[in-house]
PDB file of C-alpha atoms in Angstrom:
ATOM      1  CA  MET A 393     114.124  95.760 111.093  1.00 51.00           C
ATOM      2  CA  ASN A 394     117.220  97.890 110.517  1.00 56.00           C
ATOM      3  CA  ARG A 395     116.238 101.089 108.788  1.00 58.00           C
ATOM      4  CA  PRO A 396     118.668 103.281 106.801  1.00 62.00           C
ATOM      5  CA  LYS A 397     119.687 106.630 108.254  1.00 72.00           C
ATOM      6  CA  ASP A 398     118.112 108.556 105.378  1.00 90.00           C
ATOM      7  CA  LEU A 399     114.638 107.215 106.166  1.00 95.00           C
ATOM      8  CA  VAL A 400     111.837 109.773 106.259  1.00 96.00           C
ATOM      9  CA  LYS A 401     108.111 109.685 106.993  1.00 96.00           C
ATOM     10  CA  VAL A 402     106.014 110.682 103.984  1.00 98.00           C
ATOM     11  CA  ALA A 403     102.266 111.301 103.738  1.00 97.00           C
ATOM     12  CA  ILE A 404     100.866 109.664 100.596  1.00 95.00           C
ATOM     13  CA  PRO A 405      97.373 109.856  99.065  1.00 89.00           C
ATOM     14  CA  VAL A 406      94.755 107.233  99.895  1.00 89.00           C
ATOM     15  CA  ARG A 407      92.330 105.629  97.479  1.00 81.00           C
ATOM     16  CA  ARG A 408      88.735 105.527  98.784  1.00 82.00           C
ATOM     17  CA  ASN A 409      85.871 103.323  97.655  1.00 82.00           C
ATOM     18  CA  SER A 410      82.370 104.586  96.832  1.00 84.00           C
ATOM     19  CA  ASP A 411      81.407 104.238 100.523  1.00 84.00           C
ATOM     20  CA  GLY A 412      84.233 106.544 101.571  1.00 82.00           C
ATOM     21  CA  PHE A 413      86.403 103.782 103.049  1.00 81.00           C
ATOM     22  CA  PRO A 414      88.970 104.205 104.422  1.00 83.00           C
ATOM     23  CA  PRO A 415      88.080 107.366 106.324  1.00 80.00           C
ATOM     24  CA  LEU A 416      91.532 108.868 105.639  1.00 86.00           C
ATOM     25  CA  GLU A 417      92.854 111.337 103.099  1.00 89.00           C
ATOM     26  CA  PHE A 418      96.463 110.134 103.388  1.00 91.00           C
ATOM     27  CA  GLU A 419      98.592 107.590 105.225  1.00 94.00           C
ATOM     28  CA  TRP A 420     102.116 107.903 106.584  1.00 95.00           C
ATOM     29  CA  ILE A 421     104.747 105.564 105.194  1.00 96.00           C
ATOM     30  CA  TRP A 422     108.505 105.137 105.527  1.00 96.00           C
ATOM     31  CA  ALA A 423     110.633 106.058 102.530  1.00 97.00           C
ATOM     32  CA  ILE A 424     114.353 106.181 101.798  1.00 97.00           C
ATOM     33  CA  LYS A 425     115.250 109.701 100.755  1.00 96.00           C
ATOM     34  CA  ARG A 426     117.151 109.494  97.448  1.00 96.00           C
ATOM     35  CA  SER A 427     117.448 113.252  96.800  1.00 96.00           C
ATOM     36  CA  GLU A 428     115.863 116.490  97.985  1.00 94.00           C
ATOM     37  CA  THR A 429     112.810 115.736  95.840  1.00 97.00           C
ATOM     38  CA  THR A 430     112.668 111.920  95.591  1.00 98.00           C
ATOM     39  CA  ALA A 431     112.245 108.947  97.897  1.00 97.00           C
ATOM     40  CA  GLU A 432     111.730 105.194  97.576  1.00 97.00           C
ATOM     41  CA  ILE A 433     108.825 103.677  99.500  1.00 97.00           C
ATOM     42  CA  ASP A 434     110.258 101.353 102.170  1.00 96.00           C
ATOM     43  CA  ASN A 435     107.173  99.760 103.651  1.00 93.00           C
ATOM     44  CA  VAL A 436     103.887  98.321 102.378  1.00 95.00           C
ATOM     45  CA  PRO A 437     101.047 100.876 102.397  1.00 94.00           C
ATOM     46  CA  PHE A 438      97.559  99.792 103.446  1.00 92.00           C
ATOM     47  CA  PHE A 439      95.317 102.187 101.544  1.00 90.00           C
ATOM     48  CA  SER A 440      97.333 103.726  98.717  1.00 90.00           C
ATOM     49  CA  THR A 441      97.781 102.596  95.128  1.00 90.00           C
ATOM     50  CA  TRP A 442     101.494 103.341  95.568  1.00 93.00           C
ATOM     51  CA  CYS A 443     103.671 100.287  96.356  1.00 95.00           C
ATOM     52  CA  TYR A 444     106.768  99.170  98.195  1.00 96.00           C
ATOM     53  CA  GLY A 445     109.791 100.098  96.073  1.00 97.00           C
ATOM     54  CA  ASP A 446     108.088 102.851  94.050  1.00 97.00           C
ATOM     55  CA  LEU A 447     110.224 105.946  93.500  1.00 98.00           C
ATOM     56  CA  ILE A 448     108.128 108.980  94.394  1.00 98.00           C
ATOM     57  CA  LEU A 449     108.341 112.735  94.046  1.00 98.00           C
ATOM     58  CA  ILE A 450     108.221 114.389  97.484  1.00 98.00           C
ATOM     59  CA  GLU A 451     107.726 117.934  98.741  1.00 97.00           C
ATOM     60  CA  ASN A 452     108.802 119.329 102.082  1.00 95.00           C
ATOM     61  CA  ARG A 453     105.916 121.391 103.469  1.00 94.00           C
ATOM     62  CA  ASP A 454     106.445 122.899 106.920  1.00 91.00           C
ATOM     63  CA  HIS A 455     109.077 120.266 107.806  1.00 92.00           C
ATOM     64  CA  GLN A 456     106.888 117.317 106.735  1.00 95.00           C
ATOM     65  CA  TYR A 457     107.286 115.308 103.564  1.00 97.00           C
ATOM     66  CA  TRP A 458     104.322 114.811 101.249  1.00 97.00           C
ATOM     67  CA  GLY A 459     104.190 112.413  98.329  1.00 97.00           C
ATOM     68  CA  VAL A 460     103.259 114.142  95.081  1.00 97.00           C
ATOM     69  CA  SER A 461     103.399 111.396  92.453  1.00 97.00           C
ATOM     70  CA  VAL A 462     105.038 108.137  91.449  1.00 97.00           C
ATOM     71  CA  ILE A 463     108.081 108.779  89.258  1.00 98.00           C
ATOM     72  CA  ARG A 464     108.977 105.123  88.670  1.00 98.00           C
ATOM     73  CA  ALA A 465     106.678 102.249  89.610  1.00 97.00           C
ATOM     74  CA  SER A 466     108.402  99.235  91.158  1.00 96.00           C
ATOM     75  CA  GLY A 467     106.139  96.734  89.418  1.00 95.00           C
ATOM     76  CA  ASN A 468     105.039  95.418  92.811  1.00 94.00           C
ATOM     77  CA  SER A 469     101.376  94.915  93.694  1.00 90.00           C
ATOM     78  CA  THR A 470      99.778  95.297  97.093  1.00 89.00           C
ATOM     79  CA  PHE A 471      96.763  93.635  98.615  1.00 86.00           C
ATOM     80  CA  VAL A 472      95.274  93.869 102.083  1.00 87.00           C
ATOM     81  CA  LEU A 473      93.968  90.966 104.119  1.00 86.00           C
ATOM     82  CA  GLN A 474      91.288  91.288 106.734  1.00 85.00           C
ATOM     83  CA  VAL A 475      92.173  88.688 109.373  1.00 85.00           C
ATOM     84  CA  PRO A 476      89.247  87.147 111.298  1.00 84.00           C
ATOM     85  CA  GLU A 477      89.463  86.964 115.098  1.00 87.00           C
ATOM     86  CA  THR A 478      89.741  83.171 114.808  1.00 84.00           C
ATOM     87  CA  LEU A 479      93.130  83.397 113.065  1.00 83.00           C
ATOM     88  CA  SER A 480      96.560  84.373 114.307  1.00 86.00           C
ATOM     89  CA  ILE A 481      98.092  87.415 112.651  1.00 89.00           C
ATOM     90  CA  GLU A 482     101.525  86.084 113.642  1.00 91.00           C
ATOM     91  CA  GLU A 483     100.874  82.761 111.892  1.00 87.00           C
ATOM     92  CA  ILE A 484     100.064  84.599 108.667  1.00 87.00           C
ATOM     93  CA  ARG A 485     103.112  86.846 109.044  1.00 91.00           C
ATOM     94  CA  SER A 486     105.258  83.763 109.576  1.00 91.00           C
ATOM     95  CA  GLU A 487     104.017  82.324 106.258  1.00 86.00           C
ATOM     96  CA  LEU A 488     104.780  85.635 104.532  1.00 90.00           C
ATOM     97  CA  ARG A 489     108.268  85.839 106.079  1.00 91.00           C
ATOM     98  CA  ALA A 490     108.980  82.251 104.996  1.00 89.00           C
ATOM     99  CA  ARG A 491     108.301  83.338 101.425  1.00 86.00           C
ATOM    100  CA  ALA A 492     110.266  86.604 101.768  1.00 90.00           C
ATOM    101  CA  LEU A 493     107.148  88.694 101.018  1.00 91.00           C
ATOM    102  CA  PRO A 494     107.348  92.230 102.445  1.00 93.00           C
ATOM    103  CA  HIS A 495     104.285  93.035 104.537  1.00 94.00           C
ATOM    104  CA  GLU A 496     102.942  95.236 107.324  1.00 95.00           C
ATOM    105  CA  ALA A 497     100.479  94.376 110.062  1.00 94.00           C
ATOM    106  CA  TRP A 498      97.968  96.685 111.737  1.00 91.00           C
ATOM    107  CA  ALA A 499      97.018  94.433 114.626  1.00 89.00           C
ATOM    108  CA  LYS A 500      94.372  96.728 116.136  1.00 89.00           C
ATOM    109  CA  GLN A 501      92.416  96.704 112.845  1.00 87.00           C
ATOM    110  CA  ARG A 502      93.389  93.057 112.092  1.00 88.00           C
ATOM    111  CA  LEU A 503      94.783  94.018 108.682  1.00 89.00           C
ATOM    112  CA  ILE A 504      97.902  92.827 106.859  1.00 91.00           C
ATOM    113  CA  SER A 505      99.147  94.553 103.715  1.00 91.00           C
ATOM    114  CA  VAL A 506     101.221  92.304 101.456  1.00 92.00           C
ATOM    115  CA  CYS A 507     103.655  93.260  98.711  1.00 93.00           C
ATOM    116  CA  VAL A 508     103.628  90.923  95.722  1.00 91.00           C
ATOM    117  CA  PRO A 509     106.619  91.176  93.361  1.00 92.00           C
ATOM    118  CA  PRO A 510     106.112  91.215  89.579  1.00 91.00           C
ATOM    119  CA  SER A 511     107.317  87.602  89.385  1.00 90.00           C
ATOM    120  CA  SER A 512     104.236  86.439  91.360  1.00 87.00           C
ATOM    121  CA  SER A 513     100.524  87.129  91.258  1.00 82.00           C
ATOM    122  CA  VAL A 514      98.161  88.302  93.970  1.00 79.00           C
ATOM    123  CA  ALA A 515      95.917  85.298  93.210  1.00 82.00           C
ATOM    124  CA  ASP A 516      98.822  82.859  93.710  1.00 84.00           C
ATOM    125  CA  VAL A 517      99.875  84.405  97.018  1.00 82.00           C
ATOM    126  CA  LEU A 518      96.291  84.512  98.273  1.00 80.00           C
ATOM    127  CA  ALA A 519      95.775  80.853  97.266  1.00 82.00           C
ATOM    128  CA  LEU A 520      98.980  79.876  99.055  1.00 79.00           C
ATOM    129  CA  LEU A 521      97.886  81.635 102.248  1.00 77.00           C
ATOM    130  CA  ARG A 522      94.432  80.099 102.083  1.00 75.00           C
ATOM    131  CA  ALA A 523      95.947  76.632 101.609  1.00 75.00           C
ATOM    132  CA  ASN A 524      98.454  77.015 104.435  1.00 66.00           C
ATOM    133  CA  VAL A 525      96.585  79.215 106.899  1.00 70.00           C
ATOM    134  CA  SER A 526      92.833  79.411 106.343  1.00 61.00           C
ATOM    135  CA  HIS A 527      90.105  79.851 103.782  1.00 59.00           C
ATOM    136  CA  ALA A 528      88.614  82.469 106.131  1.00 57.00           C
ATOM    137  CA  LEU A 529      91.151  85.074 104.965  1.00 59.00           C
ATOM    138  CA  ARG A 530      89.436  87.852 103.071  1.00 60.00           C
ATOM    139  CA  LYS A 531      91.103  90.178 100.570  1.00 61.00           C
ATOM    140  CA  LEU A 532      89.799  93.719 100.899  1.00 57.00           C
ATOM    141  CA  ASP A 533      88.826  95.565  97.741  1.00 53.00           C
ATOM    142  CA  TRP A 534      88.075  99.258  97.504  1.00 42.00           C
TER     143      TRP A 534
END
C-alpha cells in the first residue's frame, strides 16, 4: 500500500468491555496529517470506536501524536472478525479486497477489522462473508 508522505502514527483510545478486554488503553493507527492539530484516520482500528476516514483532533506530546477526539465522523462502521484456525485469513482478505472494503489483519491474534461504508450494513457484509467463506466466522462484540 502506498502511503502519503504526511502519514503519522497516532495513539487513539480503546473501548473495553466489562471483562476488561482488550487489555490495552490505546492502539496505534496511521493517520494523514491535515494540519498541526488534525488528522484523518487511514487504517481500520481494531479496538476503538473511531473509524477509517474520521477526522480527529490530535496533540503532539513529547514527539508522539495522541488522538483527542473525533471532529468529523466519516459515517463508516467497523467490526472485528475472530478467524478460527480452520479458515484462511488470506481467503477472507481476498473476499474483502474483491468488494473494495478497507480492512486490517492481525494474523498472530487471528483478527480482521473491517470498515463498512455508510452505503452498506455490518449485517450485510457479515452475511456475505459467511456465505462465501464460512459460517464459522465470529464477530467480536465488546
